[in-house]
Structures are given as C-alpha cells and as structure tokens.
Amino acid sequence: MSDLTKQMIYDIYVRLLHLNEQKANTSLQQFFKEAAEEDVAEIPKNMTSIHVIDCIGQHEPINNAGIARKMNLSKANVTKISTKLIKEEFINSYQLTDNKKEVYFKLTRKGRRIFDLHEKLHKKKELAFYQFLDSFSQEEQKAVLKFLEQLTSTLEAEQTDGTPDKPVK
Amino acid sequence: MSDLTKQMIYDIYVRLLHLNEQKANTSLQQFFKEAAEEDVAEIPKNMTSIHVIDCIGQHEPINNAGIARKMNLSKANVTKISTKLIKEEFINSYQLTDNKKEVYFKLTRKGRRIFDLHEKLHKKKELAFYQFLDSFSQEEQKAVLKFLEQLTSTLEAEQTDGTPDKPVK
C-alpha cells in the first residue's frame, strides 16, 4: 500500500471537510439567486434559519426540543430563531395540549415557499452529484461507497464514545 | 450505472458531512481527555479558540486579518477571541511597525502547550485514518482519491462562482 496515496487521500479529505464548513456562505448566495429567479422577495438572512424552516416543513407540527435535537442546535438558539421567524411570518406557533409551555410550530404559506425553494435547490444539488458520479465506473463507485460507509460508522462510533483512535473493525 | 448505488453514495456523503459539522463537540471532549492525560490544566473553552492558537502557532507572528483570512472567520470574531486568549495568557500581542493599529500575535509558553497538544491529537487522527485506509486495496484507494479530488475541485469551483450545477469537466 503506497503511503503517498494514503497521505494524498487524507489531505484532500481534510480539505473537503474545510470546504464544506465554509460553504454556508455559498449556499446562502445560491439560495438568494434561486429566490430571485422565482420572485420570492422575503428570505431569512442565514442558512440556519432556512434549515429550521426545512426542519419544520419536514416534521410539522414540531416543538422547540424536537428541532433542537434534529438539528443539533441548543434550545436557546432554536427559541431565538423561531421567535424571529414568527415575527417575519414564516412560521406560526400553536398549543396542542393544555400545557401552555408546550408550543408547536407550523409553516405559513410564506414559509412553505421558502421550504419549496430549499427542496428545489437540494434536488438540483442531488442531480448534479449523480451527474458527477456518472464519470465513475461501477467498480469505482463500489470503492467510494465502501469508503464513505466505513468512515461514517467510524465517526458515529467516535461521537458516541469519543475515542478518536478506535481501530476500524 | 445502478441508480441505487449512486443514491446510497449521495445519502451517505450528506450524512458524513452532517456528522463532521456536529463533531466540534466530540473534538473538544477528545481535547480535554488528551489534556488531562498530559496534566495540562488550563485549556480554552471551545475548538475555535484552540484553532486560533493553532493558526498563530503555525504562522506567528500573524495579525488579526491574517488569522481571519486563514480561518474564514470575521475580523470582529478574531478580535473577540484574541482578546480573551491574551487575558488568559495563551498569546501575546506585539507591534512590529510604528503603526499602532498593526498588532501581531505570538504564542506564550502556555499557548505553545495547547498548540503541541492539538498537533499530537491531529497526528493521532491522521494515523487512525491511515490505519483505516489499510483495509482498502490499491485500486479502491485510487478510486477514493479520484472521487475526493474531483468533488473538491467541484466545490472549489462552486465557491468561486456560486453555481451548484456546474457540470464536472
């Protein structure tokens, strides 16, 4: 096994992760571009708010704790974002039980337009990704799938017990 | 080309990116664990501060704008973090020119210990990654390298001109 290939894979993998962390900006610009093309004038100002709308659209009615868990955000952060989204009329809040504290969220029509726009952009990215994969043979695709599956299970194991050097079984 | 394989690759790739975005918590716990093993008592409270120490250690003397550019952070954020790191005596600030506004940072001995710890943890992760790659044949590694290289250049192209569906040349 050539160490150089392994070093190149490691370096490019770290680079890919950094690019992905920085892509929040690009995603927002792409979203604004898509919205302009569809004459959607009012848009939340950051990707996290757009992803909260997406999460509500996927799981409504859903409460603060449910959103926090699904998006790995703090409840305080979800409260801050949802309060703003209510004020901007992208979502409404409801009480489903007598418990006044238990508030659930649903999208407004305005929020649904953002949800649909986000879905459309995701679909576009998914299709672009499939087109990208067409340049790989079936054998190459199998190797990539094996790599991603094993790496994901390693990261999941790490995040449950926090040991970075758990050998891959 | 089986669409199922492509769908599986896409889903697991998105999952991997989400796991990576959530790993900030795990990395911090791993860092605290490593620090405890090395009797390093005082540690910055979040990964971003640790990464600012790493950036200064790699490039000192370096100024606010240099750190902001390398880490894709806002200058205001770098000011906030560096002010705290100075107060906690992890870094010192210097004037290299007569221009009072032009302040440069260097690590203190205390900061250097955090830097070394971070390097050690990274080395451990890198070795764990190489061990993980040993379970792949040379052919499989070549396919993985091709996938990562092409995906990275697609993301870089996207981030320079912001179009998600640029076909891969």
Short mmCIF file of C-alpha atoms in Angstrom, two decimals:
data_model
loop_
_atom_site.label_atom_id
_atom_site.label_comp_id
_atom_site.label_asym_id
_atom_site.label_seq_id
_atom_site.Cartn_x
_atom_site.Cartn_y
_atom_site.Cartn_z
CA MET A 1 0.00 0.00 0.00
CA SER A 2 1.66 3.30 -1.10
CA ASP A 3 1.94 5.76 1.77
CA LEU A 4 1.83 8.62 -0.72
CA THR A 5 -1.68 7.66 -1.89
CA LYS A 6 -2.83 7.43 1.71
CA GLN A 7 -1.30 10.85 2.54
CA MET A 8 -2.97 12.36 -0.56
CA ILE A 9 -6.35 10.87 0.43
CA TYR A 10 -6.00 12.24 3.97
CA ASP A 11 -5.00 15.74 2.83
CA ILE A 12 -7.77 16.00 0.24
CA TYR A 13 -10.35 14.60 2.70
CA VAL A 14 -9.41 17.29 5.30
CA ARG A 15 -9.58 19.91 2.52
CA LEU A 16 -13.06 18.68 1.52
CA LEU A 17 -14.30 18.95 5.11
CA HIS A 18 -12.95 22.51 5.41
CA LEU A 19 -14.59 23.48 2.10
CA ASN A 20 -17.87 22.05 3.34
CA GLU A 21 -17.63 24.03 6.60
CA GLN A 22 -17.03 27.21 4.59
CA LYS A 23 -19.86 26.53 2.14
CA ALA A 24 -22.54 28.15 4.34
CA ASN A 25 -21.80 31.43 2.52
CA THR A 26 -22.02 29.89 -0.94
CA SER A 27 -25.24 28.08 -0.09
CA LEU A 28 -26.83 31.36 1.02
CA GLN A 29 -25.80 33.10 -2.20
CA GLN A 30 -27.17 30.20 -4.26
CA PHE A 31 -30.41 30.41 -2.25
CA PHE A 32 -30.75 34.16 -2.87
CA LYS A 33 -30.10 33.56 -6.60
CA GLU A 34 -32.76 30.81 -6.75
CA ALA A 35 -35.22 33.04 -4.83
CA ALA A 36 -34.64 35.96 -7.23
CA GLU A 37 -35.34 33.67 -10.20
CA GLU A 38 -38.64 32.67 -8.58
CA ASP A 39 -39.60 36.18 -7.43
CA VAL A 40 -39.51 35.18 -3.77
CA ALA A 41 -38.72 38.53 -2.18
CA GLU A 42 -38.63 37.83 1.54
CA ILE A 43 -35.98 35.35 2.65
CA PRO A 44 -34.45 34.59 6.09
CA LYS A 45 -30.97 36.10 6.36
CA ASN A 46 -28.96 32.96 7.20
CA MET A 47 -28.81 29.25 6.33
CA THR A 48 -29.57 28.12 9.86
CA SER A 49 -32.97 29.88 9.76
CA ILE A 50 -33.65 28.36 6.33
CA HIS A 51 -32.76 24.93 7.73
CA VAL A 52 -35.11 25.49 10.70
CA ILE A 53 -37.91 26.20 8.17
CA ASP A 54 -36.89 23.00 6.32
CA CYS A 55 -36.95 21.02 9.58
CA ILE A 56 -40.42 22.37 10.49
CA GLY A 57 -41.69 21.71 6.98
CA GLN A 58 -40.46 18.10 7.16
CA HIS A 59 -41.80 17.34 10.66
CA GLU A 60 -44.65 19.79 11.50
CA PRO A 61 -46.11 20.10 13.98
CA ILE A 62 -42.83 20.06 15.87
CA ASN A 63 -41.71 21.76 19.10
CA ASN A 64 -38.52 23.54 20.17
CA ALA A 65 -36.89 20.43 21.69
CA GLY A 66 -37.67 18.38 18.57
CA ILE A 67 -36.00 20.95 16.29
CA ALA A 68 -33.01 21.30 18.65
CA ARG A 69 -32.46 17.51 18.64
CA LYS A 70 -32.86 17.05 14.87
CA MET A 71 -30.58 19.98 14.01
CA ASN A 72 -28.09 19.54 16.86
CA LEU A 73 -28.73 23.13 18.00
CA SER A 74 -29.22 24.47 21.55
CA LYS A 75 -32.85 25.07 22.65
CA ALA A 76 -31.92 28.70 23.35
CA ASN A 77 -30.73 29.07 19.76
CA VAL A 78 -33.95 27.48 18.42
CA THR A 79 -36.01 29.87 20.59
CA LYS A 80 -34.10 32.86 19.21
CA ILE A 81 -34.50 31.72 15.58
CA SER A 82 -38.18 30.66 15.89
CA THR A 83 -39.14 33.96 17.60
CA LYS A 84 -37.68 35.81 14.62
CA LEU A 85 -39.34 33.50 12.08
CA ILE A 86 -42.73 34.09 13.78
CA LYS A 87 -42.20 37.86 13.66
CA GLU A 88 -41.31 37.60 9.95
CA GLU A 89 -44.41 35.43 9.46
CA PHE A 90 -42.59 32.36 8.09
CA ILE A 91 -43.98 30.15 10.86
CA ASN A 92 -46.88 30.10 13.34
CA SER A 93 -46.90 28.66 16.84
CA TYR A 94 -49.70 26.52 18.33
CA GLN A 95 -50.61 24.87 21.60
CA LEU A 96 -51.58 21.24 21.09
CA THR A 97 -52.14 20.44 24.76
CA ASP A 98 -53.31 22.35 27.85
CA ASN A 99 -49.66 22.75 28.77
CA LYS A 100 -49.06 26.42 27.88
CA LYS A 101 -45.29 25.82 27.72
CA GLU A 102 -45.65 23.14 25.05
CA VAL A 103 -45.63 25.20 21.83
CA TYR A 104 -45.59 23.60 18.36
CA PHE A 105 -44.62 25.19 15.05
CA LYS A 106 -46.04 25.02 11.54
CA LEU A 107 -45.12 26.80 8.32
CA THR A 108 -47.17 29.72 6.99
CA ARG A 109 -47.78 29.99 3.24
CA LYS A 110 -44.80 32.35 3.11
CA GLY A 111 -42.70 29.78 5.00
CA ARG A 112 -43.87 27.00 2.67
CA ARG A 113 -42.44 28.95 -0.32
CA ILE A 114 -39.02 29.04 1.36
CA PHE A 115 -39.36 25.31 2.14
CA ASP A 116 -40.16 24.52 -1.50
CA LEU A 117 -37.28 26.67 -2.73
CA HIS A 118 -34.87 24.87 -0.39
CA GLU A 119 -36.17 21.47 -1.56
CA LYS A 120 -35.70 22.53 -5.18
CA LEU A 121 -32.11 23.65 -4.57
CA HIS A 122 -31.36 20.39 -2.79
CA LYS A 123 -32.83 18.38 -5.67
CA LYS A 124 -30.62 20.35 -8.08
CA LYS A 125 -27.54 19.57 -5.99
CA GLU A 126 -28.52 15.90 -5.77
CA LEU A 127 -28.86 15.65 -9.57
CA ALA A 128 -25.54 17.48 -10.05
CA PHE A 129 -23.98 14.92 -7.66
CA TYR A 130 -25.43 11.99 -9.67
CA GLN A 131 -24.13 13.52 -12.89
CA PHE A 132 -20.74 13.84 -11.19
CA LEU A 133 -20.86 10.13 -10.22
CA ASP A 134 -21.51 9.14 -13.85
CA SER A 135 -17.81 9.74 -14.50
CA PHE A 136 -17.02 6.78 -12.19
CA SER A 137 -17.13 3.09 -13.17
CA GLN A 138 -19.32 0.64 -11.20
CA GLU A 139 -16.14 -0.69 -9.52
CA GLU A 140 -15.02 2.80 -8.58
CA GLN A 141 -18.47 3.61 -7.19
CA LYS A 142 -18.37 0.46 -5.03
CA ALA A 143 -14.99 1.51 -3.60
CA VAL A 144 -16.29 5.03 -2.87
CA LEU A 145 -19.41 3.63 -1.19
CA LYS A 146 -17.28 1.29 0.97
CA PHE A 147 -15.02 4.21 1.94
CA LEU A 148 -17.90 6.53 2.88
CA GLU A 149 -19.83 3.83 4.76
CA GLN A 150 -16.86 2.74 6.84
CA LEU A 151 -15.76 6.32 7.52
CA THR A 152 -19.27 7.29 8.63
CA SER A 153 -19.53 4.33 11.01
CA THR A 154 -16.10 5.24 12.44
CA LEU A 155 -17.25 8.86 13.03
CA GLU A 156 -20.53 7.64 14.55
CA ALA A 157 -18.61 5.34 16.91
CA GLU A 158 -16.31 8.24 17.80
CA GLN A 159 -19.25 10.54 18.56
CA THR A 160 -20.91 8.01 20.81
CA ASP A 161 -17.82 7.16 22.88
CA GLY A 162 -15.43 10.00 21.94
CA THR A 163 -12.28 7.90 21.23
CA PRO A 164 -10.50 9.06 18.07
CA ASP A 165 -8.24 6.06 17.64
CA LYS A 166 -10.80 3.28 17.76
CA PRO A 167 -9.38 0.78 15.19
CA VAL A 168 -11.83 0.04 12.38
CA LYS A 169 -13.18 -3.50 12.80
CA MET B 1 -24.60 2.57 -13.73
CA SER B 2 -27.02 1.50 -10.92
CA ASP B 3 -29.05 4.41 -9.63
CA LEU B 4 -29.30 2.68 -6.26
CA THR B 5 -25.51 2.81 -5.74
CA LYS B 6 -25.49 6.47 -6.69
CA GLN B 7 -28.39 7.22 -4.28
CA MET B 8 -26.59 5.35 -1.49
CA ILE B 9 -23.36 7.28 -2.14
CA TYR B 10 -25.25 10.60 -2.07
CA ASP B 11 -27.13 9.79 1.16
CA ILE B 12 -24.03 8.57 2.99
CA TYR B 13 -21.98 11.54 1.75
CA VAL B 14 -24.61 14.00 3.12
CA ARG B 15 -24.65 12.01 6.38
CA LEU B 16 -20.83 12.21 6.60
CA LEU B 17 -20.91 15.99 6.14
CA HIS B 18 -23.54 16.37 8.88
CA LEU B 19 -21.50 14.18 11.23
CA ASN B 20 -18.45 16.29 10.52
CA GLU B 21 -20.39 19.51 11.26
CA GLN B 22 -21.53 18.02 14.58
CA LYS B 23 -18.07 16.77 15.56
CA ALA B 24 -16.99 20.07 17.17
CA ASN B 25 -18.37 18.72 20.46
CA THR B 26 -16.55 15.39 20.18
CA SER B 27 -13.29 17.07 19.24
CA LEU B 28 -13.49 19.28 22.33
CA GLN B 29 -14.10 16.26 24.58
CA GLN B 30 -11.20 14.42 22.96
CA PHE B 31 -9.03 17.51 23.53
CA PHE B 32 -9.99 17.72 27.20
CA LYS B 33 -9.24 13.99 27.60
CA GLU B 34 -5.81 14.39 25.95
CA ALA B 35 -5.08 17.46 28.12
CA ALA B 36 -5.99 15.58 31.31
CA GLU B 37 -3.63 12.76 30.32
CA GLU B 38 -0.82 15.33 29.92
CA ASP B 39 -1.69 17.35 33.06
CA VAL B 40 -2.45 20.45 31.02
CA ALA B 41 -4.89 22.18 33.35
CA GLU B 42 -5.82 25.39 31.59
CA ILE B 43 -7.50 24.96 28.20
CA PRO B 44 -9.55 27.36 26.04
CA LYS B 45 -13.26 26.53 26.28
CA ASN B 46 -14.04 25.99 22.58
CA MET B 47 -12.50 24.48 19.44
CA THR B 48 -12.43 27.80 17.58
CA SER B 49 -10.12 29.31 20.22
CA ILE B 50 -7.93 26.20 20.07
CA HIS B 51 -7.80 26.52 16.27
CA VAL B 52 -6.83 30.22 16.60
CA ILE B 53 -3.92 29.11 18.84
CA ASP B 54 -3.03 26.51 16.19
CA CYS B 55 -3.15 29.13 13.43
CA ILE B 56 -0.93 31.53 15.42
CA GLY B 57 1.48 28.71 16.24
CA GLN B 58 1.74 27.78 12.54
CA HIS B 59 2.18 31.33 11.23
CA GLU B 60 3.47 33.60 14.04
CA PRO B 61 3.90 36.48 14.03
CA ILE B 62 0.50 36.93 12.44
CA ASN B 63 -2.11 39.71 12.68
CA ASN B 64 -5.90 39.77 13.03
CA ALA B 65 -6.56 39.99 9.27
CA GLY B 66 -4.17 37.11 8.58
CA ILE B 67 -5.94 34.85 11.08
CA ALA B 68 -9.38 35.90 9.80
CA ARG B 69 -8.41 35.04 6.21
CA LYS B 70 -6.77 31.68 7.02
CA MET B 71 -9.63 30.54 9.26
CA ASN B 72 -12.51 32.08 7.26
CA LEU B 73 -13.64 33.99 10.37
CA SER B 74 -14.78 37.62 10.68
CA LYS B 75 -12.17 40.12 11.97
CA ALA B 76 -14.58 41.04 14.78
CA ASN B 77 -14.70 37.39 15.83
CA VAL B 78 -10.89 37.13 15.75
CA THR B 79 -10.65 40.30 17.89
CA LYS B 80 -13.06 38.83 20.45
CA ILE B 81 -11.19 35.51 20.62
CA SER B 82 -7.67 37.00 20.67
CA THR B 83 -8.60 39.48 23.42
CA LYS B 84 -9.71 36.55 25.57
CA LEU B 85 -6.63 34.49 24.71
CA ILE B 86 -4.39 37.43 25.75
CA LYS B 87 -6.28 37.77 29.06
CA GLU B 88 -5.86 34.01 29.65
CA GLU B 89 -2.15 34.36 28.76
CA PHE B 90 -2.18 31.91 25.85
CA ILE B 91 -0.92 34.58 23.43
CA ASN B 92 0.90 37.94 23.49
CA SER B 93 0.44 40.88 21.15
CA TYR B 94 3.27 42.92 19.61
CA GLN B 95 3.75 45.96 17.41
CA LEU B 96 6.14 45.22 14.56
CA THR B 97 5.86 48.62 12.88
CA ASP B 98 5.23 52.22 14.01
CA ASN B 99 1.62 51.71 13.04
CA LYS B 100 -0.07 51.32 16.44
CA LYS B 101 -3.08 49.63 14.84
CA GLU B 102 -0.93 46.90 13.32
CA VAL B 103 -0.79 44.31 16.14
CA TYR B 104 0.81 40.85 15.73
CA PHE B 105 0.30 37.77 17.88
CA LYS B 106 2.66 35.07 19.17
CA LEU B 107 2.10 32.11 21.50
CA THR B 108 3.20 32.20 25.13
CA ARG B 109 4.70 29.06 26.68
CA LYS B 110 1.24 28.23 27.99
CA GLY B 111 -0.16 28.69 24.45
CA ARG B 112 2.62 26.54 22.98
CA ARG B 113 1.49 23.62 25.21
CA ILE B 114 -2.04 23.85 23.77
CA PHE B 115 -0.53 24.04 20.28
CA ASP B 116 1.55 20.90 20.86
CA LEU B 117 -1.43 19.06 22.32
CA HIS B 118 -3.54 19.95 19.29
CA GLU B 119 -0.75 18.79 16.94
CA LYS B 120 -0.50 15.50 18.84
CA LEU B 121 -4.26 14.88 18.61
CA HIS B 122 -4.19 15.65 14.88
CA LYS B 123 -1.28 13.24 14.36
CA LYS B 124 -3.25 10.56 16.22
CA LYS B 125 -6.28 11.14 13.97
CA GLU B 126 -4.09 11.07 10.86
CA LEU B 127 -2.55 7.71 11.88
CA ALA B 128 -6.01 6.31 12.70
CA PHE B 129 -7.10 7.43 9.20
CA TYR B 130 -4.11 5.67 7.57
CA GLN B 131 -4.88 2.51 9.53
CA PHE B 132 -8.49 2.79 8.32
CA LEU B 133 -7.23 3.08 4.69
CA ASP B 134 -5.21 -0.13 5.07
CA SER B 135 -8.46 -2.03 4.71
CA PHE B 136 -8.70 -0.78 1.10
CA SER B 137 -6.90 -2.26 -1.93
CA GLN B 138 -4.64 -0.04 -4.08
CA GLU B 139 -7.40 0.02 -6.74
CA GLU B 140 -10.00 1.05 -4.20
CA GLN B 141 -7.72 3.78 -2.84
CA LYS B 142 -7.22 5.16 -6.36
CA ALA B 143 -11.00 5.33 -6.86
CA VAL B 144 -11.44 7.10 -3.49
CA LEU B 145 -8.68 9.60 -4.34
CA LYS B 146 -10.28 10.33 -7.75
CA PHE B 147 -13.68 10.84 -6.07
CA LEU B 148 -12.33 13.19 -3.38
CA GLU B 149 -10.16 15.17 -5.80
CA GLN B 150 -12.95 15.73 -8.31
CA LEU B 151 -15.51 16.55 -5.59
CA THR B 152 -13.13 19.06 -4.01
CA SER B 153 -12.47 20.81 -7.32
CA THR B 154 -16.25 20.94 -7.96
CA LEU B 155 -16.81 22.53 -4.51
CA GLU B 156 -13.92 24.98 -5.09
CA ALA B 157 -15.42 25.97 -8.46
CA GLU B 158 -18.81 26.41 -6.77
CA GLN B 159 -17.35 28.63 -4.06
CA THR B 160 -15.59 30.87 -6.53
CA ASP B 161 -18.59 31.42 -8.85
CA GLY B 162 -21.50 30.14 -6.72
CA THR B 163 -23.20 27.88 -9.33
CA PRO B 164 -24.23 24.48 -7.87
CA ASP B 165 -24.89 22.74 -11.12
CA LYS B 166 -21.64 23.39 -12.95
CA PRO B 167 -21.10 20.09 -14.83
CA VAL B 168 -17.84 18.33 -13.88
CA LYS B 169 -15.36 18.63 -16.77
#
